[in-house]
Tab-separated table of C-alpha atoms (C1' of nucleotides) in Angstrom:
chain	number	residue	atom	x	y	z
Y	833	MET	CA	94.118	79.867	60.803
Y	834	SER	CA	96.396	78.476	58.129
Y	835	SER	CA	100.138	78.054	58.062
Y	836	GLY	CA	100.558	79.581	54.635
Y	837	CYS	CA	102.917	82.380	53.754
Y	838	TRP	CA	100.251	84.951	54.623
Y	839	SER	CA	100.196	84.184	58.312
Y	840	PRO	CA	102.848	85.312	60.789
Y	841	LEU	CA	105.513	82.928	62.074
Y	842	PRO	CA	104.821	81.126	65.349
Y	843	GLY	CA	105.275	83.387	68.332
Y	844	MET	CA	105.366	86.504	66.196
Y	845	ALA	CA	102.353	88.776	66.060
Y	846	ASP	CA	101.164	91.744	64.075
Y	847	LEU	CA	100.295	94.752	66.158
Y	848	GLY	CA	97.843	97.389	64.991
Y	849	PRO	CA	94.720	99.277	66.073
Y	850	PRO	CA	93.182	99.216	68.566
Y	851	GLU	CA	95.904	97.672	70.824
Y	852	ILE	CA	98.684	99.754	69.280
Y	853	ARG	CA	97.119	102.838	70.829
Y	854	LEU	CA	97.745	101.437	74.303
Y	855	TRP	CA	101.352	100.697	73.328
Y	856	GLN	CA	101.776	104.269	72.146
Y	857	ARG	CA	100.361	105.641	75.379
Y	858	VAL	CA	102.614	103.391	77.462
Y	859	GLU	CA	105.665	104.384	75.428
Y	860	ALA	CA	104.861	108.077	75.676
Y	861	ASP	CA	104.469	107.787	79.469
Y	862	ALA	CA	107.836	106.039	79.719
Y	863	ARG	CA	109.644	108.577	77.543
Y	864	ARG	CA	108.355	111.382	79.739
Y	865	ILE	CA	109.720	109.690	82.876
Y	866	LEU	CA	113.036	108.822	81.230
Y	867	ALA	CA	113.560	112.475	80.313
Y	868	LEU	CA	113.234	113.381	84.015
Y	869	TYR	CA	116.188	111.075	84.677
Y	870	ARG	CA	118.218	112.454	81.756
Y	871	VAL	CA	118.191	109.084	79.994
Y	872	GLU	CA	118.360	109.321	76.205
Y	873	GLU	CA	117.329	106.878	73.522
Y	874	LEU	CA	119.790	104.541	71.827
Y	875	ARG	CA	118.795	102.577	68.736
Y	876	THR	CA	120.990	99.643	67.847
Y	877	PRO	CA	120.739	97.014	65.095
Y	878	ILE	CA	118.602	93.992	65.916
Y	879	LEU	CA	121.127	91.783	64.108
Y	880	GLU	CA	124.581	91.309	65.645
Y	881	ARG	CA	127.520	88.937	65.484
Y	882	THR	CA	126.712	85.747	67.375
Y	883	SER	CA	129.985	86.069	69.277
Y	884	LEU	CA	128.796	89.313	70.876
Y	885	PHE	CA	126.044	87.496	72.744
Y	886	GLN	CA	128.194	84.469	73.514
Y	887	ARG	CA	130.783	86.708	75.160
Y	888	ALA	CA	128.479	89.170	76.905
Y	889	ILE	CA	125.636	86.933	78.058
Y	890	GLY	CA	127.710	83.828	78.722
Y	891	GLU	CA	128.357	80.670	76.753
Y	892	GLU	CA	126.742	78.450	79.367
Y	893	THR	CA	123.454	80.303	79.736
Y	894	ASP	CA	120.174	78.869	78.471
Y	895	VAL	CA	119.626	81.920	76.316
Y	896	VAL	CA	122.837	81.355	74.381
Y	897	GLN	CA	122.688	77.561	74.499
Y	898	LYS	CA	119.249	77.027	73.049
Y	899	GLU	CA	117.136	80.146	72.644
Y	900	MET	CA	118.850	82.256	69.995
Y	901	PHE	CA	117.810	82.747	66.378
Y	902	THR	CA	121.218	82.166	64.807
Y	903	PHE	CA	122.078	81.729	61.138
Y	904	GLU	CA	124.884	82.216	58.654
Y	905	ASP	CA	124.921	85.088	56.192
Y	906	ARG	CA	126.178	84.708	52.637
Y	907	GLY	CA	129.748	85.241	53.720
Y	908	GLY	CA	129.530	82.421	56.246
Y	909	ARG	CA	129.475	84.760	59.258
Y	910	SER	CA	127.354	83.647	62.187
Y	911	LEU	CA	124.677	86.232	62.970
Y	912	THR	CA	122.037	86.341	65.687
Y	913	LEU	CA	118.830	88.285	66.216
Y	914	ARG	CA	119.321	90.017	69.558
Y	915	PRO	CA	117.839	88.012	72.440
Y	916	GLU	CA	118.245	90.954	74.845
Y	917	GLY	CA	119.330	94.559	74.688
Y	918	THR	CA	122.265	95.045	77.027
Y	919	ALA	CA	124.966	93.412	74.877
Y	920	GLY	CA	124.161	95.533	71.829
Y	921	ALA	CA	123.818	98.705	73.881
Y	922	ILE	CA	127.209	98.197	75.516
Y	923	ARG	CA	128.750	97.380	72.137
Y	924	ALA	CA	127.310	100.576	70.680
Y	925	LEU	CA	128.423	102.715	73.598
Y	926	CYS	CA	131.974	101.370	73.370
Y	927	ASP	CA	131.893	102.077	69.668
Y	928	VAL	CA	131.247	105.765	70.156
Y	929	GLY	CA	133.709	105.918	73.022
Y	930	ALA	CA	131.105	106.550	75.683
Y	931	GLU	CA	132.249	106.276	79.246
Y	932	ALA	CA	130.912	106.043	82.754
Y	933	GLY	CA	128.008	108.435	83.015
Y	934	SER	CA	126.328	107.351	79.800
Y	935	ARG	CA	122.601	106.952	80.384
Y	936	VAL	CA	120.580	105.361	77.620
Y	937	PHE	CA	117.335	103.518	77.022
Y	938	TYR	CA	116.227	101.328	74.148
Y	939	LEU	CA	112.830	100.216	73.029
Y	940	GLY	CA	112.317	97.488	70.492
Y	941	PRO	CA	111.947	93.863	69.493
Y	942	MET	CA	113.989	90.997	70.955
Y	943	PHE	CA	114.009	87.424	69.695
Y	944	ARG	CA	114.170	84.101	71.493
Y	945	ALA	CA	113.376	80.751	69.888
Y	946	GLU	CA	111.232	79.409	72.707
Y	947	ARG	CA	107.900	77.627	72.664
Y	948	PRO	CA	105.255	80.378	72.764
Y	949	GLN	CA	102.810	80.563	75.648
Y	950	ALA	CA	100.963	83.215	77.659
Y	951	GLY	CA	103.364	86.133	78.106
Y	952	ARG	CA	106.078	84.542	75.997
Y	953	ARG	CA	106.546	85.338	72.321
Y	954	ARG	CA	109.450	84.604	70.022
Y	955	GLN	CA	109.498	88.237	69.058
Y	956	PHE	CA	108.777	90.332	72.108
Y	957	HIS	CA	109.451	93.919	73.044
Y	958	GLN	CA	111.504	95.388	75.818
Y	959	LEU	CA	112.072	98.812	77.215
Y	960	GLY	CA	115.580	98.690	78.626
Y	961	VAL	CA	117.763	101.155	80.492
Y	962	GLU	CA	121.550	101.144	80.929
Y	963	LEU	CA	123.260	103.537	83.336
Y	964	LEU	CA	127.036	103.165	83.001
Y	965	GLY	CA	129.308	103.745	85.959
Y	966	PRO	CA	131.222	101.967	88.696
Y	967	PRO	CA	129.424	100.134	91.500
Y	968	ALA	CA	127.627	102.421	93.944
Y	969	PRO	CA	124.544	101.487	95.955
Y	970	GLU	CA	123.058	104.901	95.134
Y	971	ALA	CA	123.388	104.259	91.392
Y	972	ASP	CA	121.597	100.915	91.763
Y	973	ALA	CA	118.870	102.457	93.894
Y	974	GLU	CA	118.369	105.259	91.373
Y	975	CYS	CA	118.029	102.695	88.607
Y	976	ILE	CA	115.440	100.713	90.552
Y	977	ALA	CA	113.623	103.940	91.411
Y	978	LEU	CA	113.440	104.797	87.717
Y	979	MET	CA	112.022	101.396	86.896
Y	980	TRP	CA	109.537	101.642	89.726
Y	981	ARG	CA	108.431	105.120	88.667
Y	982	ILE	CA	107.767	103.920	85.128
Y	983	LEU	CA	105.727	100.968	86.404
Y	984	SER	CA	103.828	103.276	88.760
Y	985	GLU	CA	103.127	105.767	85.992
Y	986	TRP	CA	101.526	102.934	84.047
Y	987	GLY	CA	99.373	102.034	87.042
Y	988	LEU	CA	101.281	98.873	87.925
Y	989	ALA	CA	102.477	99.834	91.384
Y	990	ASP	CA	100.874	96.626	92.649
Y	991	ALA	CA	103.818	94.730	91.177
Y	992	ARG	CA	106.035	92.841	93.625
Y	993	LEU	CA	109.703	93.751	93.744
Y	994	ARG	CA	112.313	91.255	94.838
Y	995	LEU	CA	115.954	92.099	95.430
Y	996	HIS	CA	119.166	90.218	95.928
Y	997	THR	CA	122.846	90.158	95.054
Y	998	ARG	CA	125.097	87.981	92.960
Y	999	GLY	CA	128.158	89.228	94.801
Y	1000	THR	CA	131.272	90.198	92.872
Y	1001	VAL	CA	133.275	88.209	90.363
Y	1002	ALA	CA	135.657	87.391	93.191
Y	1003	ASP	CA	132.778	85.946	95.211
Y	1004	GLN	CA	131.641	83.597	92.475
Y	1005	PRO	CA	133.954	80.628	93.212
Y	1006	ALA	CA	133.073	80.727	96.899
Y	1007	VAL	CA	129.339	80.920	96.153
Y	1008	ARG	CA	129.421	78.124	93.602
Y	1009	GLU	CA	131.567	75.836	95.684
Y	1010	GLY	CA	129.766	76.599	98.909
Y	1011	LEU	CA	126.404	75.996	97.348
Y	1012	ARG	CA	127.584	72.941	95.491
Y	1013	ALA	CA	128.972	71.410	98.652
Y	1014	ARG	CA	125.731	71.901	100.557
Y	1015	LEU	CA	123.657	70.635	97.651
Y	1016	ALA	CA	125.853	67.591	97.190
Y	1017	GLU	CA	124.764	66.472	100.663
Y	1018	VAL	CA	121.183	66.234	99.474
Y	1019	ARG	CA	121.912	65.332	95.873
Y	1020	ASP	CA	119.748	62.232	95.753
Y	1021	ALA	CA	116.703	64.120	97.011
Y	1022	LEU	CA	116.890	66.699	94.225
Y	1023	CYS	CA	114.887	66.403	91.043
Y	1024	GLU	CA	116.556	65.167	87.863
Y	1025	ASP	CA	116.980	68.642	86.397
Y	1026	CYS	CA	118.592	69.935	89.532
Y	1027	GLN	CA	121.056	67.058	89.720
Y	1028	ARG	CA	122.181	68.061	86.254
Y	1029	ARG	CA	122.297	71.771	87.181
Y	1030	LEU	CA	124.517	71.022	90.150
Y	1031	ASP	CA	127.670	70.953	88.047
Y	1032	ARG	CA	127.162	73.734	85.563
Y	1033	GLN	CA	124.675	76.136	87.110
Y	1034	PRO	CA	124.336	75.449	90.841
Y	1035	LEU	CA	122.613	78.813	91.328
Y	1036	ARG	CA	119.761	77.653	89.139
Y	1037	VAL	CA	118.843	74.984	91.644
Y	1038	LEU	CA	117.623	77.751	93.961
Y	1039	ASP	CA	115.084	78.679	91.336
Y	1040	CYS	CA	113.589	75.202	90.897
Y	1041	LYS	CA	109.819	75.066	91.069
Y	1042	GLN	CA	109.596	71.437	92.168
Y	1043	ALA	CA	108.009	71.258	95.624
Y	1044	GLY	CA	110.623	68.796	96.878
Y	1045	CYS	CA	113.530	70.972	95.803
Y	1046	GLN	CA	111.932	74.089	97.219
Y	1047	GLN	CA	111.662	72.445	100.585
Y	1048	LEU	CA	115.328	71.503	100.509
Y	1049	MET	CA	116.269	75.049	99.522
Y	1050	ALA	CA	114.428	76.412	102.518
Y	1051	GLY	CA	116.746	74.414	104.741
Y	1052	LEU	CA	119.885	75.831	103.126
Y	1053	PRO	CA	121.912	78.655	104.639
Y	1054	ALA	CA	121.320	82.064	102.997
Y	1055	LEU	CA	123.298	82.564	99.842
Y	1056	THR	CA	124.823	85.679	101.326
Y	1057	THR	CA	126.765	83.615	103.856
Y	1058	PHE	CA	129.080	82.590	101.014
Y	1059	LEU	CA	129.735	86.202	100.045
Y	1060	ALA	CA	132.499	88.539	101.132
Y	1061	GLU	CA	131.556	91.013	103.852
Y	1062	ASP	CA	131.705	93.950	101.394
Y	1063	SER	CA	129.218	92.329	99.055
Y	1064	ARG	CA	126.745	91.765	101.845
Y	1065	ARG	CA	127.099	95.345	103.011
Y	1066	TYR	CA	126.508	96.572	99.454
Y	1067	LEU	CA	123.175	94.746	99.291
Y	1068	ASP	CA	122.142	96.042	102.719
Y	1069	ARG	CA	122.946	99.558	101.592
Y	1070	VAL	CA	120.806	99.255	98.450
Y	1071	ALA	CA	117.923	97.889	100.516
Y	1072	THR	CA	118.212	100.767	102.986
Y	1073	LEU	CA	118.319	103.353	100.221
Y	1074	LEU	CA	115.204	101.870	98.647
Y	1075	SER	CA	113.251	102.099	101.863
Y	1076	SER	CA	114.344	105.729	102.172
Y	1077	LEU	CA	112.676	106.176	98.769
Y	1078	GLN	CA	109.540	104.395	100.015
Y	1079	ILE	CA	110.094	101.586	97.537
Y	1080	GLU	CA	109.124	98.265	98.983
Y	1081	ALA	CA	111.533	95.524	97.943
Y	1082	MET	CA	111.716	92.074	99.456
Y	1083	VAL	CA	115.211	90.649	99.798
Y	1084	ASP	CA	114.921	87.131	98.416
Y	1085	GLY	CA	117.891	84.789	98.503
Y	1086	ARG	CA	116.324	82.547	95.890
Y	1087	LEU	CA	116.228	85.249	93.231
Y	1088	VAL	CA	118.371	84.229	90.274
Y	1089	ARG	CA	119.313	85.902	87.012
Y	1090	GLY	CA	119.904	83.892	83.882
Y	1091	LEU	CA	122.616	85.991	82.325
Y	1092	ASP	CA	126.271	85.743	83.317
Y	1093	TYR	CA	127.186	89.422	83.191
Y	1094	TYR	CA	125.446	90.357	86.433
Y	1095	GLU	CA	127.309	91.123	89.640
Y	1096	HIS	CA	126.191	92.741	92.870
Y	1097	THR	CA	122.567	93.904	92.878
Y	1098	ILE	CA	119.918	91.970	90.967
Y	1099	TRP	CA	116.156	92.446	91.061
Y	1100	GLU	CA	112.930	91.369	89.472
Y	1101	ALA	CA	109.359	92.668	89.432
Y	1102	THR	CA	106.452	90.270	89.071
Y	1103	HIS	CA	102.806	91.126	88.614
Y	1104	PRO	CA	99.992	89.231	90.356
Y	1105	ALA	CA	97.591	89.496	87.402
Y	1106	LEU	CA	99.832	87.421	85.138
Y	1107	GLY	CA	100.052	83.655	84.706
Y	1108	ALA	CA	103.092	81.422	84.796
Y	1109	GLN	CA	105.241	84.056	83.065
Y	1110	ASP	CA	104.726	86.739	85.658
Y	1111	ALA	CA	108.023	88.650	85.573
Y	1112	ILE	CA	107.346	92.046	84.019
Y	1113	ALA	CA	110.803	93.491	84.588
Y	1114	GLY	CA	114.222	92.452	85.722
Y	1115	GLY	CA	117.627	93.979	86.035
Y	1116	GLY	CA	120.874	94.257	87.872
Y	1117	ARG	CA	124.358	95.592	88.051
Y	1118	TYR	CA	126.744	94.152	85.503
Y	1119	ARG	CA	130.367	94.030	84.447
Y	1120	ILE	CA	131.163	93.231	80.840
Y	1121	GLU	CA	134.641	92.818	79.386
Y	1122	ALA	CA	134.740	94.260	75.895
Y	1123	GLU	CA	137.874	94.394	73.772
Y	1124	GLY	CA	140.224	94.489	76.725
Y	1125	ARG	CA	138.282	97.085	78.667
Y	1126	VAL	CA	135.753	96.607	81.404
Y	1127	VAL	CA	132.340	98.241	81.173
Y	1128	GLU	CA	130.417	98.578	84.404
Y	1129	GLY	CA	126.854	99.678	84.779
Y	1130	VAL	CA	123.410	98.969	86.081
Y	1131	GLY	CA	120.250	98.442	84.084
Y	1132	PHE	CA	116.907	96.772	83.669
Y	1133	ALA	CA	114.483	95.659	80.992
Y	1134	ILE	CA	110.701	95.700	81.060
Y	1135	GLY	CA	108.715	93.177	79.001
Y	1136	LEU	CA	106.139	95.271	77.201
Y	1137	GLU	CA	103.810	92.435	76.155
Y	1138	ARG	CA	103.549	91.454	79.807
Y	1139	VAL	CA	102.918	95.049	80.788
Y	1140	MET	CA	100.041	95.150	78.306
Y	1141	MET	CA	98.658	91.900	79.709
Y	1142	ALA	CA	98.812	93.263	83.251
Y	1143	LEU	CA	97.137	96.508	82.181
Y	1144	GLN	CA	94.373	94.648	80.372
Y	1145	ALA	CA	93.866	92.414	83.400
Y	1146	ARG	CA	93.445	95.616	85.411
Y	1147	GLY	CA	90.732	96.757	83.000
Y	1148	VAL	CA	92.806	99.332	81.143
Y	1149	ALA	CA	91.490	99.564	77.579
Y	1150	PRO	CA	93.254	101.088	74.574
Y	1151	PRO	CA	92.398	104.771	74.032
Y	1152	PRO	CA	89.513	105.292	71.587
Y	1153	ASP	CA	89.887	105.628	67.872
Y	1154	PRO	CA	90.632	109.292	67.034
Y	1155	ALA	CA	87.415	110.708	65.608
Y	1156	PRO	CA	87.371	113.078	62.632
Y	1157	ALA	CA	85.959	116.554	63.181
Y	1158	VAL	CA	84.075	116.425	59.914
Y	1159	TRP	CA	83.002	113.774	57.408
Y	1160	LEU	CA	82.453	114.774	53.788
Y	1161	VAL	CA	79.406	113.267	52.096
Y	1162	SER	CA	79.220	113.457	48.295
Y	1163	VAL	CA	76.134	113.354	46.090
Y	1164	GLY	CA	77.195	112.538	42.554
Y	1165	ASP	CA	80.527	112.173	40.748
Y	1166	ARG	CA	81.347	115.878	40.551
Y	1167	ALA	CA	80.838	116.369	44.274
Y	1168	THR	CA	82.987	113.316	44.991
Y	1169	ALA	CA	85.874	114.776	43.010
Y	1170	GLU	CA	85.411	118.242	44.536
Y	1171	ASN	CA	85.294	116.764	48.027
Y	1172	LEU	CA	88.741	115.268	47.550
Y	1173	VAL	CA	90.035	118.800	47.005
Y	1174	LEU	CA	88.019	120.088	49.955
Y	1175	ALA	CA	89.327	117.319	52.218
Y	1176	GLU	CA	92.910	118.335	51.470
Y	1177	ARG	CA	92.070	121.999	52.121
Y	1178	LEU	CA	90.580	121.117	55.492
Y	1179	ARG	CA	93.590	119.008	56.452
Y	1180	SER	CA	95.902	121.870	55.443
Y	1181	ALA	CA	93.946	123.954	57.931
Y	1182	GLY	CA	94.576	121.277	60.582
Y	1183	VAL	CA	91.081	119.808	60.552
Y	1184	PRO	CA	90.936	115.993	60.898
Y	1185	CYS	CA	88.664	114.987	58.082
Y	1186	GLY	CA	87.227	111.776	56.663
Y	1187	ALA	CA	85.206	110.757	53.620
Y	1188	ASP	CA	84.646	107.768	51.416
Y	1189	TRP	CA	84.957	107.784	47.662
Y	1190	SER	CA	82.772	104.756	47.007
Y	1191	GLY	CA	79.883	106.719	45.455
Y	1192	ARG	CA	77.497	104.913	47.781
Y	1193	SER	CA	74.123	106.285	48.823
Y	1194	VAL	CA	73.964	109.297	51.106
Y	1195	LYS	CA	72.460	106.991	53.681
Y	1196	ALA	CA	75.485	104.701	53.554
Y	1197	GLN	CA	77.892	107.645	53.729
Y	1198	MET	CA	76.049	109.059	56.743
Y	1199	ARG	CA	76.278	105.672	58.385
Y	1200	ALA	CA	80.032	105.725	57.792
Y	1201	ALA	CA	80.229	109.216	59.308
Y	1202	HIS	CA	78.373	107.988	62.380
Y	1203	LYS	CA	80.550	104.910	62.709
Y	1204	ALA	CA	83.728	106.963	62.471
Y	1205	GLY	CA	82.454	109.139	65.308
Y	1206	ALA	CA	82.528	112.340	63.226
Y	1207	VAL	CA	81.328	115.453	65.038
Y	1208	TRP	CA	80.016	117.000	61.823
Y	1209	ALA	CA	78.880	115.717	58.428
Y	1210	ALA	CA	79.072	118.043	55.425
Y	1211	VAL	CA	76.893	117.081	52.452
Y	1212	ARG	CA	77.561	118.462	48.973
Y	1213	GLY	CA	75.758	117.840	45.668
Y	1214	ASP	CA	75.432	119.825	42.445
Y	1215	GLU	CA	73.274	122.470	44.109
Y	1216	GLU	CA	75.798	123.189	46.865
Y	1217	LEU	CA	78.707	123.118	44.397
Y	1218	ALA	CA	77.026	125.838	42.348
Y	1219	ALA	CA	76.365	127.948	45.454
Y	1220	GLY	CA	79.758	127.359	47.063
Y	1221	THR	CA	78.102	125.930	50.171
Y	1222	CYS	CA	77.499	122.670	51.978
Y	1223	ARG	CA	74.774	121.267	54.205
Y	1224	LEU	CA	76.488	120.920	57.578
Y	1225	LYS	CA	74.937	118.561	60.090
Y	1226	HIS	CA	75.869	118.339	63.753
Y	1227	MET	CA	75.733	114.606	64.366
Y	1228	ALA	CA	74.968	114.641	68.083
Y	1229	SER	CA	72.049	117.069	67.904
Y	1230	GLY	CA	70.919	116.367	64.351
Y	1231	GLU	CA	70.771	120.105	63.616
Y	1232	GLU	CA	71.565	121.067	60.069
Y	1233	ARG	CA	72.348	124.387	58.339
Y	1234	THR	CA	73.875	125.767	55.175
Y	1235	VAL	CA	77.471	126.951	55.495
Y	1236	ALA	CA	79.784	128.558	52.918
Y	1237	VAL	CA	82.599	126.153	52.023
Y	1238	ASP	CA	85.137	128.886	52.724
Y	1239	GLU	CA	83.926	129.053	56.314
Y	1240	LEU	CA	83.745	125.287	56.863
Y	1241	ALA	CA	87.172	124.916	58.476
Y	1242	ALA	CA	86.461	127.712	60.936
Y	1243	VAL	CA	82.986	126.408	61.834
Y	1244	VAL	CA	84.028	122.803	62.477
Y	1245	SER	CA	87.100	123.943	64.417
Y	1246	GLY	CA	84.980	126.104	66.690
Y	1247	PRO	CA	82.697	125.010	69.533
Y	1248	ALA	CA	80.133	122.427	68.537
Z	71	G	C1'	112.853	70.332	73.465
Z	72	U	C1'	108.360	67.758	76.605
Z	73	G	C1'	103.070	67.392	77.904
Z	74	G	C1'	97.660	68.679	77.698
Z	75	A	C1'	93.619	71.194	75.205
Z	76	U	C1'	91.578	73.434	70.901
Z	77	G	C1'	90.915	74.417	65.300
Z	78	U	C1'	83.299	75.434	61.971
Z	79	A	C1'	81.191	82.683	58.771
Z	80	G	C1'	84.778	88.962	59.737
Z	81	C	C1'	84.144	88.005	65.583
Z	82	U	C1'	82.146	84.753	69.733
Z	83	C	C1'	80.526	80.043	69.345
Z	84	A	C1'	76.523	75.878	68.610
Z	85	G	C1'	76.205	71.507	65.592
Z	86	C	C1'	80.052	65.813	67.347
Z	87	U	C1'	74.319	58.790	69.071
Z	88	G	C1'	77.505	59.770	60.856
Z	89	G	C1'	72.130	61.961	56.901
Z	90	C	C1'	70.751	69.297	52.996
Z	91	A	C1'	76.411	73.743	57.548
Z	92	G	C1'	73.696	77.056	61.860
Z	93	A	C1'	72.901	81.220	65.875
Z	94	G	C1'	74.171	85.963	67.979
Z	95	C	C1'	77.035	90.117	66.902
Z	96	G	C1'	79.196	92.601	62.805
Z	97	C	C1'	78.812	93.732	57.627
Z	98	C	C1'	75.845	95.021	52.946
Z	99	A	C1'	71.146	96.642	50.781
Z	100	G	C1'	66.137	98.381	51.209
Z	101	G	C1'	62.066	100.695	54.150
Z	102	U	C1'	63.466	107.544	53.238
Z	103	U	C1'	63.963	110.012	44.497
Z	104	G	C1'	69.834	113.860	49.345
Z	105	U	C1'	70.789	112.259	55.763
Z	106	G	C1'	73.405	108.428	60.766
Z	107	G	C1'	71.734	106.258	65.604
Z	108	C	C1'	66.361	103.109	67.327
Z	109	C	C1'	63.027	99.881	64.637
Z	110	C	C1'	61.437	96.605	60.477
Z	111	U	C1'	62.631	93.570	55.979
Z	112	G	C1'	66.029	91.058	53.013
Z	113	G	C1'	71.128	89.181	52.055
Z	114	G	C1'	75.206	83.604	54.708
Z	115	U	C1'	79.579	86.357	53.595
Z	116	G	C1'	82.144	79.001	54.485
Z	117	U	C1'	88.481	74.907	51.559
Z	118	C	C1'	83.980	72.890	58.767
Z	119	G	C1'	92.820	74.089	59.493
Z	120	C	C1'	95.241	70.635	55.801
Z	121	G	C1'	96.119	65.435	53.838
Z	122	G	C1'	94.697	60.502	53.919
Z	123	G	C1'	91.400	56.352	55.710
Z	124	U	C1'	86.542	53.840	57.146
Z	125	U	C1'	81.471	54.377	55.048
Z	126	C	C1'	76.112	54.374	50.385
Z	127	G	C1'	77.137	58.980	52.952
Z	128	A	C1'	82.103	62.390	57.354
Z	129	A	C1'	82.163	69.051	60.282
Z	130	U	C1'	80.976	64.453	63.179
Z	131	C	C1'	84.628	58.166	63.532
Z	132	C	C1'	90.231	56.670	62.709
Z	133	C	C1'	95.444	58.005	61.312
Z	134	G	C1'	98.847	61.711	60.035
Z	135	U	C1'	100.137	66.776	59.702
Z	136	C	C1'	100.060	72.068	60.540
Z	137	A	C1'	98.575	75.968	63.619
Z	138	U	C1'	96.895	78.222	68.103
Z	139	C	C1'	96.332	78.259	73.370
Z	140	C	C1'	97.958	76.634	78.215
Z	141	A	C1'	101.676	74.347	81.235
Z	142	C	C1'	106.864	72.341	81.905
Z	143	C	C1'	111.628	74.355	80.902
Z	144	C	C1'	113.565	79.274	80.723
Z	145	C	C1'	112.944	84.330	81.116
Z	146	A	C1'	111.170	90.335	80.300
RNA sequence: GUGGAUGUAGCUCAGCUGGCAGAGCGCCAGGUUGUGGCCCUGGGUGUCGCGGGUUCGAAUCCCGUCAUCCACCCCA
């Protein structure tokens, strides 16, 4: 409501109950699947040297050009909050000397200084996977299968998967020049943005949403015609492998990735329940030169906020608040103090237990027990303290009986 | 970075031909000297985003500003 120091920064949100429970469920589902694929967690710093991202992602990309949170530390070093996870993961894996065969996932916040809108935050969260190893269609297909299985586990198998290739590094000049030459013929018909893209990022023109440009793109020869034969065969192979896995992927020549490190296979999953920002996951094969060595791998990242939006659009609600087995109701100051001790005893016995220490009326405390969804309410006053008992009420039936305090844990743990 | 819409109670919102700031839900208390839900009664919990201006008088009209949402752009 206000912009004071007590409200979060634009595009950055607090996340707590009840939504956090859906996040926890989604994360637990993903971890279970990842274990099946022998992919282990990697946690890297969210702050890195700016040069890491410039080198890995590409100096000319939009992400590096205008979307990074970059600042100088006290020593004048340029630091950046990670805008994506691959660069840091590769850096970390090189650091520990990991080689082809490393299989890791990461889960955490990423930062991009964009204008917030539906499905786009400045701090957002990704689940990413990196499978290191040299190019092999089977490796790419396995990676896509993993992503698809995670989405399916979440109930998002109605996502749409699009597939394409960037070709190899060697193909890039031919693709750029070929595309540029064909586009130059229609230059004047392109929108302003695209005319500018022509020189620096001709591939981006394919992605333009302007109706006029889209029509022109439709008339262009397939991107693959500019690629070497081997690159085309690689894409065909991945597509064939996916259909053998019953994964439906549409080969789409207009699919583009924004980061420079991709080569060969690229893909993206969009979800029909989302708005303008409908990509829930994207990935590809990459090749990153790090300190004189070349790291090859294949990976993807899933945007968790968008996953939550898709789930909510599908009517998936956060799991319910965990209800306490028993709620302690205190009559008088002595009982209140004694109930604190009792609560700890119950918890030591593994019994989820709630109470309030406000000294309010029994009526108010019972109301709190009801609201918390407690199965039982245990009432204690001076009389019960003297007798070593409590009045135990079963909330659903309203039945009430006297139970020895020493037996309370056993009774409330047993069948209601 | 550009454009449009919206900011009133904890939440959802009404009030906007300028004239005492409201509803529903929620919350609190009572109806039950020690018992929840349903019902009844009572309680408004507020910097009308913020700062100026016009006016006898502004939540309402004007200007500015901040924030949020949506879209462009870009991407997960």
